[in-house]
Amino acid sequence: SLIFLGDVLRYAQTHLRPEAQRTFKSSTLCYRQASYLCPQSGNPHNQLSVIFLYTRDNLRAVYHNYRAFYSEAPFPTAKDNFKLLFENINAAAGNPRHQQ
């Protein structure tokens, strides 16, 4: 499946390359293709959210996590991922009220 292929390509980037040399173009393409073929699934959007977390693109990460949660077939942990996503954003912003 395109999701699994995207996962393998993403893992290759995160585990085999230094952070400065990572590119997620191939895995992003797989996940986007999966979302076009199965638009009711939240899974591809969850995976895209993970990629945008790696690249520190918080707005896109939130957008795709939202899509993962509110899809016709939501990704099972999307609600929990929302909480973690916003905790990470608040921590990165230096907001002590939201840090644990």
GROMACS .gro file of C-alpha atoms in nm:
model
  100
    1SER     CA    1   0.000   0.000   0.000
    2LEU     CA    2   0.105   0.359  -0.050
    3ILE     CA    3   0.098   0.426   0.323
    4PHE     CA    4   0.345   0.147   0.394
    5LEU     CA    5   0.573   0.256   0.111
    6GLY     CA    6   0.561   0.613   0.242
    7ASP     CA    7   0.648   0.485   0.590
    8VAL     CA    8   0.951   0.294   0.461
    9LEU     CA    9   1.071   0.598   0.268
   10ARG     CA   10   1.018   0.820   0.573
   11TYR     CA   11   1.205   0.579   0.803
   12ALA     CA   12   1.494   0.571   0.555
   13GLN     CA   13   1.522   0.948   0.586
   14THR     CA   14   1.491   0.965   0.963
   15HIS     CA   15   1.719   0.673   1.044
   16LEU     CA   16   1.977   0.673   0.767
   17ARG     CA   17   2.042   1.042   0.698
   18PRO     CA   18   2.158   1.333   0.909
   19GLU     CA   19   1.883   1.584   0.981
   20ALA     CA   20   2.031   1.846   0.746
   21GLN     CA   21   2.017   1.601   0.452
   22ARG     CA   22   1.664   1.469   0.502
   23THR     CA   23   1.406   1.507   0.231
   24PHE     CA   24   1.054   1.376   0.262
   25LYS     CA   25   0.943   1.436  -0.098
   26SER     CA   26   0.896   1.068  -0.184
   27SER     CA   27   0.709   0.977   0.132
   28THR     CA   28   0.495   1.290   0.106
   29LEU     CA   29   0.406   1.197  -0.251
   30CYS     CA   30   0.298   0.847  -0.137
   31TYR     CA   31   0.079   0.985   0.142
   32ARG     CA   32  -0.080   1.247  -0.084
   33GLN     CA   33  -0.151   0.983  -0.347
   34ALA     CA   34  -0.310   0.764  -0.078
   35SER     CA   35  -0.532   1.054   0.031
   36TYR     CA   36  -0.646   1.108  -0.331
   37LEU     CA   37  -0.726   0.738  -0.375
   38CYS     CA   38  -0.903   0.705  -0.040
   39PRO     CA   39  -1.020   1.054   0.062
   40GLN     CA   40  -1.233   0.927   0.349
   41SER     CA   41  -0.929   0.786   0.533
   42GLY     CA   42  -0.753   0.986   0.802
   43ASN     CA   43  -0.442   0.768   0.787
   44PRO     CA   44  -0.257   0.955   0.508
   45HIS     CA   45  -0.322   1.285   0.683
   46ASN     CA   46  -0.184   1.148   1.007
   47GLN     CA   47   0.134   1.045   0.828
   48LEU     CA   48   0.163   1.387   0.662
   49SER     CA   49   0.123   1.547   1.004
   50VAL     CA   50   0.419   1.342   1.127
   51ILE     CA   51   0.632   1.462   0.835
   52PHE     CA   52   0.544   1.824   0.902
   53LEU     CA   53   0.638   1.776   1.266
   54TYR     CA   54   0.980   1.653   1.153
   55THR     CA   55   1.020   1.959   0.931
   56ARG     CA   56   0.890   2.189   1.206
   57ASP     CA   57   0.601   2.314   0.992
   58ASN     CA   58   0.350   2.335   1.275
   59LEU     CA   59   0.068   2.492   1.075
   60ARG     CA   60   0.065   2.209   0.821
   61ALA     CA   61   0.104   1.954   1.100
   62VAL     CA   62  -0.208   2.093   1.271
   63TYR     CA   63  -0.399   2.103   0.941
   64HIS     CA   64  -0.323   1.740   0.857
   65ASN     CA   65  -0.388   1.625   1.213
   66TYR     CA   66  -0.726   1.799   1.191
   67ARG     CA   67  -0.798   1.614   0.867
   68ALA     CA   68  -0.686   1.286   1.028
   69PHE     CA   69  -0.928   1.341   1.317
   70TYR     CA   70  -1.230   1.469   1.125
   71SER     CA   71  -1.213   1.233   0.829
   72GLU     CA   72  -1.496   0.994   0.758
   73ALA     CA   73  -1.262   0.717   0.881
   74PRO     CA   74  -1.053   0.899   1.144
   75PHE     CA   75  -0.706   0.787   1.240
   76PRO     CA   76  -0.744   0.609   1.579
   77THR     CA   77  -0.494   0.820   1.776
   78ALA     CA   78  -0.560   1.155   1.605
   79LYS     CA   79  -0.729   1.303   1.914
   80ASP     CA   80  -0.434   1.210   2.136
   81ASN     CA   81  -0.195   1.337   1.868
   82PHE     CA   82  -0.369   1.676   1.878
   83LYS     CA   83  -0.294   1.710   2.247
   84LEU     CA   84   0.071   1.614   2.199
   85LEU     CA   85   0.105   1.843   1.898
   86PHE     CA   86  -0.020   2.147   2.088
   87GLU     CA   87   0.191   2.062   2.391
   88ASN     CA   88   0.500   2.050   2.167
   89ILE     CA   89   0.408   2.378   1.999
   90ASN     CA   90   0.356   2.549   2.334
   91ALA     CA   91   0.680   2.409   2.471
   92ALA     CA   92   0.871   2.527   2.162
   93ALA     CA   93   0.718   2.872   2.204
   94GLY     CA   94   0.843   2.882   2.563
   95ASN     CA   95   0.500   2.902   2.721
   96PRO     CA   96   0.563   2.773   3.076
   97ARG     CA   97   0.190   2.740   3.146
   98HIS     CA   98   0.168   2.448   2.902
   99GLN     CA   99   0.497   2.276   2.973
  100GLN     CA  100   0.503   1.961   3.180
   0.00000   0.00000   0.00000
